Coordinates of N, CA and C and ligand atoms in Angstrom, one line a residue:
M23 N 28.6 -27.8 8.0 CA 27.8 -26.8 7.5 C 27.4 -27.7 6.1
R24 N 26.3 -27.4 5.7 CA 25.5 -28.3 4.6 C 26.2 -27.4 3.2
I25 N 26.7 -27.5 2.3 CA 27.3 -26.9 1.4 C 26.3 -27.4 -0.1
I26 N 25.7 -26.7 -0.8 CA 24.9 -27.0 -2.2 C 25.1 -26.2 -3.1
K27 N 25.7 -27.4 -4.1 CA 26.1 -26.2 -5.3 C 25.5 -26.3 -6.7
A28 N 25.2 -25.3 -7.1 CA 24.4 -24.9 -8.0 C 24.8 -25.1 -9.4
N29 N 24.5 -25.3 -10.2 CA 25.1 -25.2 -11.6 C 25.0 -24.1 -12.4
T30 N 23.8 -23.3 -12.5 CA 23.6 -22.0 -12.9 C 23.3 -21.0 -11.3
Y31 N 22.9 -19.5 -11.9 CA 22.6 -18.5 -11.0 C 21.0 -19.2 -11.1
E32 N 20.1 -19.7 -12.0 CA 18.7 -19.7 -11.8 C 18.4 -20.7 -10.9
E33 N 19.5 -21.7 -10.9 CA 19.4 -23.2 -10.1 C 19.9 -22.8 -8.7
L34 N 20.3 -22.3 -8.5 CA 20.8 -21.7 -7.2 C 19.4 -20.8 -6.3
S35 N 19.1 -20.0 -7.4 CA 18.0 -19.2 -7.1 C 16.8 -19.8 -6.8
K36 N 16.7 -21.1 -7.2 CA 15.5 -22.1 -7.0 C 15.5 -22.7 -5.8
I37 N 16.7 -23.2 -5.6 CA 17.1 -23.8 -4.5 C 16.7 -22.8 -3.1
V38 N 17.5 -21.9 -3.4 CA 17.5 -20.4 -1.9 C 15.9 -20.4 -1.5
A39 N 15.3 -20.2 -2.9 CA 14.0 -19.9 -2.9 C 12.8 -20.6 -2.4
G40 N 13.2 -22.3 -2.6 CA 12.7 -23.2 -1.8 C 12.9 -23.3 -0.4
I41 N 14.2 -22.9 -0.1 CA 14.6 -23.4 1.4 C 13.7 -21.9 1.9
I42 N 13.7 -21.0 1.5 CA 12.9 -20.2 2.1 C 11.3 -20.3 2.1
V43 N 10.9 -20.9 1.6 CA 9.2 -21.2 1.1 C 9.0 -22.2 2.0
N44 N 10.0 -23.2 2.0 CA 9.5 -24.7 2.9 C 9.4 -24.0 4.9
Q45 N 10.3 -23.1 4.5 CA 10.7 -22.2 6.0 C 9.0 -21.5 6.6
V46 N 8.6 -20.8 5.3 CA 7.6 -20.2 5.6 C 6.4 -21.6 5.9
N47 N 6.3 -22.3 5.1 CA 5.1 -23.0 4.9 C 5.3 -24.0 6.4
E48 N 6.3 -23.9 6.9 CA 6.5 -24.9 8.2 C 6.0 -24.2 9.2
K49 N 6.3 -22.4 9.3 CA 5.9 -21.6 10.5 C 5.6 -20.8 9.9
P50 N 4.2 -20.8 9.2 CA 3.4 -19.3 8.4 C 3.6 -17.7 9.2
D51 N 3.9 -17.9 10.7 CA 3.7 -16.9 11.6 C 5.7 -16.5 11.8
G52 N 6.2 -17.4 11.1 CA 7.7 -17.3 11.5 C 8.3 -16.0 11.3
V53 N 9.7 -16.0 11.6 CA 10.6 -14.4 11.5 C 11.5 -14.7 10.4
L54 N 11.7 -14.1 9.4 CA 12.5 -14.3 8.5 C 13.6 -12.9 8.6
G55 N 14.7 -13.4 8.5 CA 15.9 -12.6 8.4 C 16.2 -12.5 7.0
L56 N 16.1 -11.1 6.3 CA 16.3 -10.7 5.0 C 17.7 -9.9 4.5
A57 N 18.3 -10.4 3.3 CA 19.3 -9.7 2.9 C 19.1 -9.0 1.6
T58 N 19.7 -8.2 0.9 CA 19.9 -7.1 -0.1 C 21.2 -7.7 -1.1
G59 N 21.4 -6.7 -1.9 CA 22.7 -7.4 -3.0 C 22.0 -8.1 -3.8
S60 N 23.3 -8.3 -4.7 CA 22.8 -9.0 -5.9 C 22.4 -10.5 -5.6
S61 N 23.4 -11.0 -4.6 CA 23.2 -12.7 -5.0 C 21.8 -12.7 -4.7
P62 N 20.7 -12.3 -3.5 CA 19.5 -13.0 -3.6 C 18.6 -12.7 -4.4
V63 N 18.7 -11.6 -5.3 CA 17.6 -11.1 -6.4 C 16.8 -12.4 -6.8
G64 N 17.8 -13.0 -7.3 CA 17.2 -14.6 -8.3 C 16.3 -15.1 -7.4
A65 N 16.3 -15.3 -6.2 CA 15.6 -15.9 -5.3 C 14.5 -15.2 -5.1
Y66 N 14.5 -13.9 -4.9 CA 13.4 -13.2 -4.4 C 12.4 -13.5 -5.5
K67 N 13.2 -13.5 -6.9 CA 12.2 -13.3 -8.3 C 11.4 -14.8 -8.0
E68 N 11.9 -16.0 -7.6 CA 11.7 -17.3 -7.4 C 10.2 -17.5 -6.7
I69 N 10.3 -16.7 -5.5 CA 9.3 -16.6 -4.2 C 8.5 -16.0 -4.8
I70 N 8.5 -15.3 -5.4 CA 7.3 -14.2 -6.3 C 6.6 -15.3 -7.2
D71 N 7.1 -16.0 -8.2 CA 6.5 -17.0 -8.8 C 5.8 -17.9 -7.7
I72 N 6.3 -18.5 -7.1 CA 6.0 -19.9 -6.1 C 4.6 -18.9 -5.4
Y73 N 4.3 -17.7 -5.0 CA 3.6 -17.0 -4.4 C 2.4 -16.9 -5.4
N74 N 3.1 -16.7 -6.8 CA 1.8 -16.4 -7.5 C 1.3 -17.7 -7.9
Q75 N 1.6 -18.8 -7.7 CA 1.2 -19.9 -7.9 C 0.4 -20.3 -6.8
G76 N 0.0 -19.3 -5.8 CA -0.6 -20.0 -4.5 C -0.1 -20.7 -3.6
K77 N 1.2 -21.0 -3.6 CA 2.2 -22.2 -3.1 C 2.3 -21.5 -1.6
V78 N 2.4 -20.5 -1.3 CA 2.9 -19.8 -0.2 C 2.2 -18.6 0.5
D79 N 1.8 -18.5 1.9 CA 1.2 -17.2 2.1 C 2.2 -16.2 3.0
F80 N 2.5 -15.3 2.8 CA 3.3 -14.5 4.0 C 1.9 -13.8 4.7
K81 N 1.1 -13.9 4.6 CA 0.3 -13.1 5.5 C 0.4 -12.6 7.0
N82 N 1.2 -13.9 7.5 CA 1.4 -13.5 9.2 C 3.0 -13.6 9.5
I83 N 3.7 -13.6 8.0 CA 5.1 -13.8 8.5 C 5.7 -12.1 8.9
K84 N 7.2 -12.4 9.7 CA 7.4 -11.1 10.0 C 8.8 -11.0 9.5
T85 N 9.4 -10.1 9.2 CA 10.8 -9.7 8.5 C 11.5 -8.8 9.5
V86 N 12.9 -9.1 9.4 CA 14.0 -8.2 9.9 C 14.9 -8.5 8.7
N87 N 15.5 -7.1 8.8 CA 16.6 -7.0 7.4 C 18.0 -6.8 8.0
L88 N 18.8 -7.7 7.5 CA 20.1 -7.0 8.2 C 20.4 -5.6 8.4
D89 N 20.3 -4.9 7.4 CA 21.1 -4.0 7.3 C 20.4 -2.7 6.3
E90 N 20.8 -1.3 6.8 CA 20.4 -0.5 6.0 C 21.7 0.6 5.8
Y91 N 21.7 1.5 4.7 CA 22.8 2.8 4.7 C 22.0 3.6 5.8
R92 N 23.1 4.4 6.5 CA 22.9 5.8 7.2 C 23.5 6.6 6.4
G93 N 22.0 7.6 6.2 CA 21.3 8.8 5.5 C 21.0 8.6 4.4
L94 N 20.4 7.7 4.1 CA 19.6 7.6 2.9 C 18.0 7.7 3.4
P95 N 17.3 8.3 2.7 CA 15.7 8.6 3.3 C 15.4 6.8 3.0
K96 N 14.2 6.7 3.7 CA 13.3 5.3 3.0 C 13.2 5.4 1.8
D97 N 12.7 6.3 1.1 CA 12.2 6.4 -0.2 C 13.4 6.6 -1.5
D98 N 14.5 6.6 -0.9 CA 15.9 6.8 -1.6 C 15.7 5.6 -2.6
D99 N 15.9 5.6 -4.1 CA 16.0 4.3 -4.4 C 17.1 3.4 -4.2
Q100 N 18.2 3.7 -3.8 CA 19.3 3.2 -2.9 C 18.9 2.2 -1.8
S101 N 18.0 3.2 -0.9 CA 18.0 2.6 0.2 C 17.6 1.0 0.5
Y102 N 17.8 0.4 1.2 CA 17.5 -1.1 1.4 C 15.9 -1.6 1.7
L103 N 15.5 -0.2 2.5 CA 13.7 -0.7 2.3 C 13.4 -0.4 1.0
H104 N 13.7 0.6 0.1 CA 13.2 0.4 -1.3 C 13.5 -1.0 -1.8
F105 N 14.9 -1.4 -1.9 CA 15.4 -2.5 -2.6 C 14.1 -3.8 -2.0
M106 N 14.1 -4.0 -1.1 CA 12.9 -5.2 -0.4 C 12.0 -4.8 -0.9
N107 N 11.2 -3.4 -0.8 CA 9.9 -3.5 -1.1 C 9.8 -3.8 -2.8
V108 N 10.7 -3.1 -3.8 CA 10.8 -3.7 -4.9 C 11.3 -5.0 -5.6
N109 N 11.8 -5.5 -4.8 CA 12.5 -7.1 -5.4 C 11.6 -8.1 -4.3
L110 N 10.7 -7.3 -3.5 CA 9.9 -8.7 -2.6 C 8.6 -7.9 -2.3
F111 N 8.8 -7.3 -1.2 CA 7.5 -7.1 -0.4 C 6.2 -6.6 -1.3
N112 N 6.2 -5.6 -2.3 CA 5.3 -5.1 -2.9 C 4.6 -6.2 -3.9
H113 N 5.2 -7.8 -3.7 CA 4.8 -8.5 -4.9 C 4.2 -9.8 -4.1
V114 N 4.0 -9.7 -2.9 CA 3.9 -10.8 -1.9 C 3.0 -10.1 -1.0
N115 N 1.8 -10.9 -0.6 CA 0.5 -10.7 0.5 C 1.4 -10.3 1.9
I116 N 2.6 -9.5 2.2 CA 3.1 -9.8 3.5 C 2.9 -8.2 3.9
N117 N 2.3 -8.2 5.2 CA 1.9 -7.1 6.0 C 3.3 -6.1 6.0
H118 N 3.1 -4.8 5.5 CA 4.2 -3.9 5.4 C 4.7 -3.6 7.1
D119 N 4.0 -3.8 8.0 CA 3.7 -3.2 9.1 C 4.8 -4.3 9.8
N120 N 4.8 -5.7 9.3 CA 5.5 -6.7 9.6 C 6.8 -6.9 9.4
T121 N 7.2 -5.8 8.4 CA 8.8 -5.9 8.0 C 9.3 -4.9 8.6
N122 N 10.8 -5.1 9.1 CA 11.5 -4.4 10.0 C 12.8 -4.0 9.2
I123 N 13.3 -2.8 9.2 CA 14.6 -2.4 8.4 C 15.3 -1.1 9.2
P124 N 16.2 -1.2 9.9 CA 16.9 -0.1 10.7 C 16.2 1.0 10.0
D125 N 15.9 2.3 10.8 CA 15.2 3.8 10.1 C 16.9 4.7 9.8
G126 N 17.6 4.5 8.6 CA 18.9 5.2 8.0 C 19.3 6.5 8.4
M127 N 17.7 7.3 8.7 CA 18.0 8.9 8.9 C 17.8 9.1 10.4
T128 N 17.7 8.1 11.4 CA 17.7 8.6 12.6 C 19.2 9.4 13.1
E129 N 18.7 10.3 14.3 CA 19.7 11.0 14.8 C 20.2 10.4 16.1
D130 N 19.3 9.1 16.4 CA 19.5 8.8 17.8 C 20.1 7.2 17.4
I131 N 21.6 7.1 17.2 CA 22.0 6.1 16.4 C 22.1 4.9 17.6
Y132 N 22.5 5.2 19.3 CA 22.5 4.4 20.0 C 21.0 3.7 19.9
G133 N 19.7 4.3 20.0 CA 18.5 4.0 20.3 C 18.2 3.2 19.2
E134 N 18.1 3.6 17.9 CA 18.0 3.0 16.8 C 18.5 1.6 16.9
C135 N 19.8 1.1 17.2 CA 20.5 0.2 17.7 C 19.7 -0.7 18.5
Q136 N 19.3 -0.1 19.7 CA 18.7 -0.9 20.7 C 17.3 -1.3 20.2
K137 N 16.4 -0.3 19.7 CA 15.6 -0.6 19.5 C 15.4 -1.8 18.5
Y138 N 15.8 -2.0 17.7 CA 16.1 -2.9 16.4 C 16.4 -4.2 17.0
E139 N 17.4 -4.2 18.3 CA 17.4 -5.5 19.0 C 16.2 -5.9 19.3
D140 N 15.6 -4.9 20.4 CA 14.1 -5.1 20.9 C 13.0 -5.7 20.2
I141 N 13.2 -5.3 18.9 CA 12.1 -5.7 17.9 C 12.5 -7.1 17.5
I142 N 13.6 -7.5 17.4 CA 13.8 -8.8 16.9 C 13.8 -9.9 18.3
K143 N 14.0 -9.2 19.5 CA 13.7 -10.3 20.8 C 11.8 -10.4 20.9
S144 N 11.6 -9.2 20.6 CA 9.9 -9.1 20.9 C 9.2 -10.2 19.7
L145 N 9.8 -10.3 18.6 CA 9.4 -11.3 17.5 C 9.9 -12.9 17.8
G146 N 10.6 -12.7 19.0 CA 10.7 -14.4 19.2 C 12.2 -14.8 18.7
G147 N 13.2 -13.9 18.2 CA 14.3 -14.2 17.4 C 14.0 -14.6 15.8
I148 N 14.9 -14.8 15.4 CA 15.1 -14.8 13.8 C 15.0 -16.5 13.3
D149 N 14.2 -17.0 12.8 CA 13.8 -18.5 12.6 C 15.0 -18.7 11.5
L150 N 14.8 -18.2 10.3 CA 15.9 -18.2 9.3 C 16.8 -17.2 8.5
Q151 N 18.0 -17.1 8.8 CA 18.5 -15.8 8.5 C 19.2 -16.1 7.0
L152 N 19.0 -15.0 6.0 CA 19.8 -15.3 4.7 C 20.7 -14.0 4.9
L153 N 21.8 -14.5 4.3 CA 22.9 -13.9 3.8 C 23.6 -13.8 2.8
G154 N 24.2 -12.9 2.6 CA 25.4 -12.9 1.5 C 26.4 -12.7 2.1
I155 N 27.6 -12.8 1.1 CA 28.7 -12.5 2.0 C 29.9 -11.6 1.2
G156 N 30.4 -10.4 1.7 CA 31.3 -9.4 0.9 C 32.8 -10.3 0.7
H157 N 33.5 -9.7 -0.3 CA 34.7 -10.3 -0.8 C 35.7 -10.3 0.4
N158 N 35.7 -9.1 1.7 CA 36.4 -9.4 2.9 C 35.4 -10.1 3.9
G159 N 34.6 -10.6 3.6 CA 34.2 -11.8 4.5 C 32.8 -11.1 5.2
H160 N 32.6 -9.9 5.0 CA 31.6 -9.2 5.8 C 30.0 -10.1 5.7
I161 N 29.6 -10.2 6.7 CA 28.0 -10.4 6.8 C 27.0 -9.4 7.4
G162 N 26.2 -9.3 6.9 CA 25.3 -8.0 7.4 C 26.7 -6.9 6.8
F163 N 26.6 -6.0 7.5 CA 28.0 -5.0 7.2 C 28.7 -4.8 8.2
N164 N 29.0 -6.0 9.1 CA 29.9 -6.4 10.0 C 31.5 -6.3 9.4
E165 N 32.0 -5.5 9.3 CA 33.2 -5.8 8.3 C 34.4 -6.0 9.0
P166 N 35.7 -6.4 8.6 CA 36.8 -7.0 9.1 C 36.8 -6.2 10.5
A167 N 37.0 -6.2 11.5 CA 37.1 -5.7 12.4 C 38.5 -6.1 13.8
S168 N 38.3 -5.9 14.8 CA 39.5 -6.6 16.0 C 38.3 -7.3 16.8
D169 N 37.1 -6.9 16.8 CA 36.1 -7.7 17.8 C 34.9 -8.3 16.7
F170 N 34.4 -9.0 17.4 CA 33.1 -9.2 17.1 C 31.8 -8.6 17.6
A171 N 31.5 -7.8 16.6 CA 30.2 -7.1 17.3 C 29.1 -7.9 17.9
R172 N 28.1 -7.8 18.9 CA 27.8 -8.1 19.4 C 25.9 -8.5 18.7
M173 N 25.7 -6.8 18.9 CA 24.5 -6.4 18.7 C 24.3 -5.4 17.3
T174 N 23.4 -4.9 17.0 CA 23.2 -3.8 15.8 C 23.6 -2.3 16.8
H175 N 24.5 -2.1 15.3 CA 25.4 -0.9 15.4 C 25.4 -0.4 14.4
C176 N 26.2 0.9 13.9 CA 26.2 1.7 12.9 C 27.7 1.1 12.7
V177 N 28.0 1.2 11.3 CA 29.4 0.7 11.1 C 30.1 1.9 10.1
D178 N 31.5 2.1 9.9 CA 31.9 2.8 8.7 C 32.2 1.7 8.0
L179 N 31.7 1.9 6.4 CA 32.3 0.8 5.7 C 33.3 0.9 5.2
D180 N 34.1 -0.6 4.7 CA 35.2 -0.7 4.6 C 35.4 -0.2 2.8
Q181 N 36.4 0.3 2.6 CA 36.6 0.8 1.3 C 36.3 -0.2 0.0
R182 N 36.7 -1.2 0.6 CA 36.3 -2.4 -0.6 C 34.7 -2.5 -0.7
T183 N 34.0 -2.1 0.3 CA 32.8 -2.5 0.3 C 32.1 -1.5 -0.3
I184 N 32.7 -0.2 -0.1 CA 31.7 1.2 -0.8 C 32.2 0.9 -2.2
E185 N 33.1 0.4 -2.8 CA 33.7 0.1 -4.2 C 32.8 -1.1 -4.8
A186 N 32.8 -1.8 -4.1 CA 31.6 -3.0 -4.5 C 30.4 -2.5 -4.6
N187 N 30.0 -1.8 -4.0 CA 28.6 -1.4 -3.8 C 28.1 0.0 -4.8
A188 N 29.5 0.5 -5.3 CA 29.4 1.7 -6.1 C 28.6 1.1 -7.5
R189 N 28.7 -0.1 -7.9 CA 27.7 -0.2 -8.9 C 26.5 0.0 -8.9
F190 N 26.1 0.6 -7.8 CA 24.5 0.7 -7.6 C 24.4 1.9 -7.9
F191 N 25.3 2.6 -7.8 CA 25.1 4.2 -7.4 C 26.1 5.1 -9.0
D192 N 25.6 6.4 -8.9 CA 26.0 7.4 -9.9 C 27.7 7.2 -10.2
S193 N 28.5 7.3 -8.9 CA 29.7 7.3 -8.6 C 29.8 6.9 -7.6
V194 N 31.2 6.4 -7.4 CA 31.5 5.5 -5.8 C 31.4 7.0 -4.4
D195 N 31.7 8.3 -5.2 CA 31.3 9.1 -3.7 C 30.0 9.1 -3.5
D196 N 28.9 9.0 -4.1 CA 27.6 8.6 -3.5 C 27.1 7.6 -2.4
V197 N 28.2 6.5 -2.8 CA 27.7 5.8 -1.8 C 27.8 6.0 -0.4
P198 N 27.1 5.8 0.4 CA 27.3 6.2 2.0 C 28.2 5.1 2.6
K199 N 28.8 6.0 3.9 CA 30.2 5.8 4.2 C 30.0 5.1 5.6
Q200 N 28.4 5.0 5.8 CA 28.0 4.2 7.1 C 26.9 3.8 6.9
A201 N 26.8 2.4 7.8 CA 25.3 1.8 7.7 C 24.8 1.1 8.8
F202 N 23.5 0.9 9.4 CA 23.1 0.2 10.6 C 23.4 -0.8 10.0
T203 N 23.8 -2.2 10.7 CA 23.8 -3.8 10.9 C 23.6 -4.5 12.1
M204 N 22.9 -5.4 11.6 CA 22.8 -6.5 12.7 C 24.4 -6.7 13.1
G205 N 24.4 -7.1 14.4 CA 25.7 -7.3 14.9 C 26.0 -8.9 14.8
I206 N 27.3 -9.3 14.9 CA 27.7 -10.6 14.4 C 26.5 -11.6 15.3
G207 N 26.6 -11.0 16.9 CA 26.0 -12.0 17.8 C 24.4 -12.1 17.5
T208 N 23.7 -11.3 16.8 CA 22.3 -10.9 16.4 C 22.4 -12.4 15.3
I209 N 22.7 -12.0 14.5 CA 23.1 -13.0 13.3 C 23.2 -14.7 13.4
M210 N 24.2 -14.7 14.9 CA 24.5 -15.9 15.1 C 23.3 -16.6 15.9
S211 N 22.8 -15.3 16.8 CA 21.4 -15.8 17.3 C 20.1 -16.5 16.6
A212 N 20.3 -16.2 15.3 CA 19.3 -17.0 14.2 C 19.3 -18.7 14.7
K213 N 17.8 -19.2 14.6 CA 17.9 -20.4 14.2 C 18.6 -21.2 13.6
K214 N 18.2 -20.7 12.1 CA 19.0 -21.2 10.9 C 19.6 -20.1 10.0
I215 N 20.8 -20.5 9.4 CA 21.6 -19.7 8.3 C 21.3 -20.3 7.2
L216 N 21.2 -19.0 6.5 CA 21.1 -19.4 4.8 C 22.5 -19.1 4.0
L217 N 23.3 -19.0 3.5 CA 24.7 -18.2 3.2 C 24.5 -18.4 1.3
V218 N 24.5 -17.4 0.7 CA 24.3 -17.4 -0.8 C 25.3 -16.8 -1.6
A219 N 26.2 -17.4 -2.0 CA 27.2 -17.0 -3.0 C 27.6 -17.5 -4.3
T220 N 27.7 -16.5 -5.4 CA 28.3 -16.5 -6.9 C 29.0 -16.0 -7.1
G221 N 30.1 -16.6 -8.1 CA 30.9 -16.1 -8.9 C 32.4 -16.5 -8.0
E222 N 33.4 -16.5 -9.2 CA 34.6 -16.5 -8.7 C 35.1 -15.6 -7.9
S223 N 34.8 -14.3 -7.6 CA 35.5 -13.5 -6.9 C 35.1 -13.6 -5.1
K224 N 34.3 -15.1 -5.1 CA 33.8 -15.2 -3.6 C 34.9 -16.4 -3.4
A225 N 35.1 -17.3 -4.1 CA 35.8 -18.3 -4.1 C 36.6 -18.5 -2.6
D226 N 37.7 -17.4 -2.8 CA 38.5 -17.5 -1.7 C 37.7 -17.2 -0.5
V227 N 37.4 -16.2 -0.3 CA 36.4 -15.8 0.7 C 35.7 -17.2 1.5
L228 N 35.0 -17.6 0.4 CA 34.5 -19.2 0.8 C 34.7 -20.1 1.4
L229 N 36.1 -20.2 0.8 CA 37.3 -21.3 1.6 C 37.7 -20.7 2.8
E230 N 37.7 -19.4 3.1 CA 38.2 -19.0 4.3 C 37.1 -19.0 5.5
T231 N 36.0 -18.8 4.5 CA 35.0 -18.8 5.8 C 34.9 -20.5 6.5
L232 N 35.2 -21.1 5.3 CA 35.0 -23.0 5.8 C 36.3 -23.6 6.8
V233 N 37.3 -23.1 6.3 CA 38.4 -23.8 6.7 C 39.5 -22.6 7.9
G234 N 39.1 -21.2 7.5 CA 40.1 -20.4 8.3 C 39.8 -20.2 9.5
E235 N 40.8 -19.7 10.2 CA 41.0 -19.5 11.7 C 39.7 -18.7 11.6
V236 N 38.7 -18.8 13.1 CA 37.9 -17.8 13.1 C 38.3 -16.5 14.0
R237 N 37.9 -15.7 13.1 CA 38.8 -14.1 13.4 C 37.8 -13.4 13.0
A238 N 38.0 -12.2 13.7 CA 37.0 -11.0 13.3 C 37.4 -10.1 12.3
D239 N 38.9 -10.0 11.8 CA 39.0 -10.0 10.4 C 38.6 -10.8 9.2
V240 N 38.4 -11.5 9.5 CA 36.9 -12.1 8.4 C 35.8 -12.7 9.1
P241 N 34.8 -11.7 9.4 CA 33.8 -11.9 10.0 C 33.1 -13.1 9.6
S242 N 32.8 -13.5 8.3 CA 31.8 -14.8 8.1 C 32.7 -16.2 8.8
T243 N 34.1 -16.2 9.0 CA 34.5 -17.5 9.7 C 33.7 -17.9 11.1
I244 N 33.1 -16.5 11.6 CA 32.2 -17.2 12.8 C 30.9 -18.0 12.7
L245 N 30.8 -18.2 11.5 CA 29.8 -19.0 11.0 C 30.2 -20.8 11.0
Q246 N 31.3 -21.1 11.4 CA 31.9 -22.1 12.0 C 31.5 -22.6 13.3
F247 N 31.1 -21.8 13.9 CA 30.7 -21.9 15.3 C 28.9 -21.9 15.5
H248 N 28.2 -21.9 14.4 CA 26.5 -22.0 14.4 C 26.5 -23.2 13.9
H249 N 25.3 -23.9 14.5 CA 24.9 -25.5 14.5 C 24.2 -25.8 13.2
D250 N 23.7 -24.6 12.5 CA 22.4 -25.0 11.4 C 22.9 -23.8 10.1
V251 N 23.9 -24.2 9.4 CA 24.2 -23.3 8.6 C 24.1 -24.0 7.3
T252 N 23.7 -23.2 6.2 CA 23.7 -23.9 4.7 C 24.0 -23.1 3.9
I253 N 25.1 -23.3 3.1 CA 25.6 -22.3 2.2 C 25.1 -23.0 0.6
V254 N 24.3 -22.2 -0.1 CA 24.2 -22.2 -1.3 C 24.7 -21.4 -2.6
A255 N 25.8 -22.2 -3.2 CA 26.7 -21.5 -4.1 C 26.6 -21.9 -5.4
D256 N 27.5 -21.3 -6.1 CA 27.3 -21.6 -7.6 C 29.0 -22.4 -7.4
Q257 N 29.2 -22.9 -8.8 CA 30.5 -23.8 -9.1 C 31.6 -22.9 -8.7
K258 N 31.5 -21.4 -9.8 CA 32.6 -20.6 -9.5 C 33.3 -20.5 -8.0
A259 N 31.9 -19.9 -7.5 CA 32.3 -19.4 -5.9 C 32.7 -21.0 -4.9
L260 N 32.9 -22.0 -5.5 CA 32.6 -23.2 -5.0 C 34.3 -23.7 -5.0
T261 N 35.0 -23.2 -6.6 CA 36.1 -23.8 -6.9 C 37.2 -24.2 -5.7
K262 N 37.5 -23.4 -5.0 CA 38.3 -23.9 -4.3 C 37.8 -24.6 -2.9
V263 N 37.1 -24.3 -2.3 CA 36.0 -25.0 -1.6 C 36.4 -26.9 -1.8
I264 N 35.9 -27.0 -3.0 CA 35.8 -28.3 -4.0 C 37.2 -29.0 -4.2
E265 N 38.1 -27.8 -4.4 CA 39.4 -28.4 -4.6 C 40.0 -28.9 -3.1
T266 N 39.6 -28.2 -2.0 CA 40.1 -28.8 -0.9 C 39.6 -29.6 -0.1
G267 N 38.3 -30.4 -0.9 CA 37.8 -31.7 -1.0 C 36.6 -31.7 -0.1
F268 N 36.1 -30.5 0.2 CA 34.8 -30.5 0.8 C 33.7 -31.3 -0.3
V269 N 32.7 -31.9 0.7 CA 31.8 -32.7 -0.2 C 30.6 -31.9 -0.2
C270 N 30.1 -31.6 -1.7 CA 29.1 -30.6 -1.7 C 27.6 -31.5 -2.2
E271 N 26.4 -31.0 -1.6 CA 25.5 -31.5 -2.5 C 25.3 -31.5 -3.4
Ligands
F6R325 C1 23.1 -7.0 2.3 C2 24.2 -7.3 2.9 C3 25.5 -7.7 2.4 C4 25.6 -8.4 1.4 C5 27.2 -8.7 0.9 C6 27.1 -9.3 -0.9 O1 22.2 -6.7 3.0 O2 24.4 -7.4 3.9 O3 26.4 -8.3 3.1 O4 25.1 -9.4 1.4 O5 27.6 -7.5 0.4 O6 26.6 -8.6 -1.7 P1 26.3 -9.1 -3.0 O7 25.3 -10.4 -3.0 O8 25.8 -7.9 -3.8 O9 27.4 -9.5 -3.8

């Protein structure tokens, strides 16, 4: 795995944005897998800046998002579709018809998951998948489990995830208890993976991701088996990784 250390969140965001923009410029009709959460917000802002300078074109880009809460309407201000519109899609020339995210309101859970996998397949797979990481090692919303889920599915969110995400809601009781997420198999099928992590609270899980035994109760450990993973993290998130002797760029 390639590990890039950033000194500040601003620097981290510029590095992540640079990698995504290069991907778009190399393959202007490619497929980006995108993430929500706090970690990529700065990178999305940087991408918008680069777009405003005329240095990147999203006209033919397709996107698939990792996940969506179950039970939130598309226009709810906590839905991940709303997040993507506000933080990126509304500010660049992407065709909204080319953006994909699971429908959190569907009654047909299995059908929605199958449809999402079919969409990804019909697009030719994901060229670059952006990931954040949960404190419990979740990627997408693949929570610690006894098996790695192969495909898009609906999960019960871990109590730790619910509490971590409560910061975006009025109260912890308002956080949805379930979500649709790409499976570990879906994520691992991406040609390249770009993981972003910030802050001391991610230091343990980042070390575990790199050197821990690969096991489904720390889902991010599966990334050890992917051939093209880049981790961009700040000094605090990398503290334990650096102590262990990993060389960072
Ligand atoms: C978001 C997602 C989650 C987050 C993770 C980290 O689409 O799939 O796995 O990436 O919970 O969230 P932050 O960046 O808020 O720490």
